[in-house]
C-alpha positions as a printed NumPy array, in Angstrom:
array([[159.656, -61.799, -18.946],
       [157.695, -63.35 , -15.987],
       [153.942, -63.54 , -17.149],
       [150.952, -64.653, -14.956],
       [147.981, -65.204, -16.83 ],
       [144.806, -65.511, -14.808],
       [141.127, -66.781, -16.51 ],
       [137.968, -68.126, -14.864],
       [136.443, -64.732, -13.77 ],
       [133.172, -63.552, -14.881],
       [129.547, -63.266, -13.365],
       [128.196, -65.762, -11.367],
       [125.217, -66.564,  -9.291],
       [125.508, -67.06 ,  -5.611],
       [125.91 , -70.403,  -4.621],
       [127.643, -71.472,  -7.797],
       [130.776, -73.442,  -8.37 ],
       [133.819, -70.871,  -9.097],
       [137.184, -72.071, -10.129],
       [139.974, -69.412, -11.141],
       [143.16 , -70.291, -12.765],
       [146.693, -68.816, -13.031],
       [149.358, -70.117, -15.4  ],
       [152.959, -68.895, -14.936],
       [155.789, -68.517, -17.343],
       [159.251, -67.065, -17.579],
       [160.2  , -68.381, -14.205],
       [161.026, -71.875, -12.637],
       [157.654, -73.118, -11.078],
       [158.671, -75.52 ,  -8.718],
       [160.725, -73.232,  -6.43 ],
       [157.931, -70.548,  -5.864],
       [155.039, -69.557,  -3.665],
       [151.74 , -69.07 ,  -5.499],
       [149.385, -66.699,  -4.135],
       [145.809, -65.311,  -4.712],
       [144.848, -61.726,  -3.511],
       [141.579, -59.88 ,  -4.212],
       [140.645, -56.248,  -4.254],
       [137.122, -54.479,  -4.047],
       [136.987, -50.839,  -5.28 ],
       [137.918, -48.313,  -2.404],
       [139.572, -51.081,  -0.537],
       [142.897, -52.285,   0.046],
       [144.112, -55.361,  -1.642],
       [143.563, -58.642,   0.618],
       [145.416, -61.84 ,   0.859],
       [143.458, -64.822,  -0.027],
       [145.27 , -68.152,  -0.252],
       [148.772, -69.193,  -1.117],
       [150.928, -72.518,  -1.666],
       [154.398, -73.397,  -1.967],
       [154.478, -76.653,  -3.688],
       [152.017, -79.38 ,  -4.316],
       [151.407, -81.082,  -1.316],
       [152.068, -78.308,   0.816],
       [149.618, -76.983,   3.373],
       [147.565, -74.425,   1.828],
       [147.544, -71.062,   3.664],
       [144.142, -69.423,   3.637],
       [142.946, -65.906,   5.214],
       [140.1  , -65.943,   7.946],
       [137.681, -64.646,   5.226],
       [137.785, -67.665,   2.859],
       [138.983, -70.412,   5.191],
       [136.558, -73.521,   4.685],
       [135.174, -72.217,   1.731],
       [137.912, -71.608,  -0.671],
       [140.558, -74.235,  -1.975],
       [144.076, -73.504,  -3.46 ],
       [145.982, -76.016,  -5.187],
       [148.877, -76.236,  -7.84 ],
       [150.439, -78.581, -10.706],
       [153.995, -77.758, -11.451],
       [153.88 , -79.908, -14.573],
       [151.185, -77.278, -15.976],
       [152.487, -74.32 , -14.089],
       [149.234, -73.666, -13.084],
       [147.555, -72.64 ,  -9.709],
       [143.881, -72.663,  -8.987],
       [141.65 , -71.206,  -6.698],
       [138.012, -72.427,  -6.096],
       [135.034, -72.551,  -4.209],
       [131.964, -74.844,  -4.171],
       [129.823, -72.246,  -3.332],
       [130.354, -68.364,  -4.537],
       [128.804, -65.791,  -2.219],
       [128.079, -62.205,  -2.884],
       [131.196, -61.08 ,  -0.543],
       [133.447, -62.762,  -2.842],
       [132.824, -60.139,  -5.694],
       [136.487, -58.491,  -6.456],
       [139.086, -58.519,  -8.837],
       [141.413, -61.506,  -8.016],
       [145.087, -61.171,  -8.409],
       [147.481, -64.232,  -8.946],
       [151.056, -63.491,  -7.622],
       [154.262, -65.316,  -7.489],
       [157.124, -65.142,  -4.999],
       [159.994, -67.047,  -3.527],
       [159.036, -69.976,  -1.5  ],
       [160.599, -68.764,   1.879],
       [158.946, -65.397,   2.064],
       [155.857, -64.699,   4.199],
       [152.63 , -65.8  ,   2.268],
       [150.397, -62.6  ,   3.588],
       [152.564, -59.89 ,   2.661],
       [152.205, -58.16 ,  -1.006],
       [155.703, -56.78 ,  -0.975],
       [157.028, -60.622,  -0.688],
       [155.542, -61.392,  -4.334],
       [157.527, -60.321,  -7.248],
       [155.313, -60.603, -10.029],
       [151.584, -60.161, -10.707],
       [148.777, -61.114, -12.981],
       [146.64 , -58.421, -14.469],
       [143.498, -59.669, -12.463],
       [140.202, -61.207, -13.167],
       [136.878, -59.872, -12.217],
       [134.612, -62.   , -10.293],
       [130.907, -60.583,  -9.737],
       [128.574, -62.797,  -7.608],
       [125.073, -61.879,  -7.994],
       [122.503, -62.941,  -5.054]])
């Protein structure tokens, strides 16, 4: 059974450091694309960032480019998403997802499994 366990969410103050983690089990981690999405109530889930392997060029949505960083460690079966300065507009439920490395990074349908989501609330 494929499992994606997200952690690191919670209430934070604007300007604070934020790091989310996602650990994958039940699947070979080295041949996967790992992605992060986020969703605000009443809105569609949106792509945030993705990475295929350690050292690969990360891919970011325009909304987070320059502010967020995604990275992964295959030995730990873990992918992280972080920002040095969280902003109120980053408030959302963040989802970790896994899919084949050869698929597009920004389509939800290209990801095969999803985590349960972790809530991030950034207060001003």
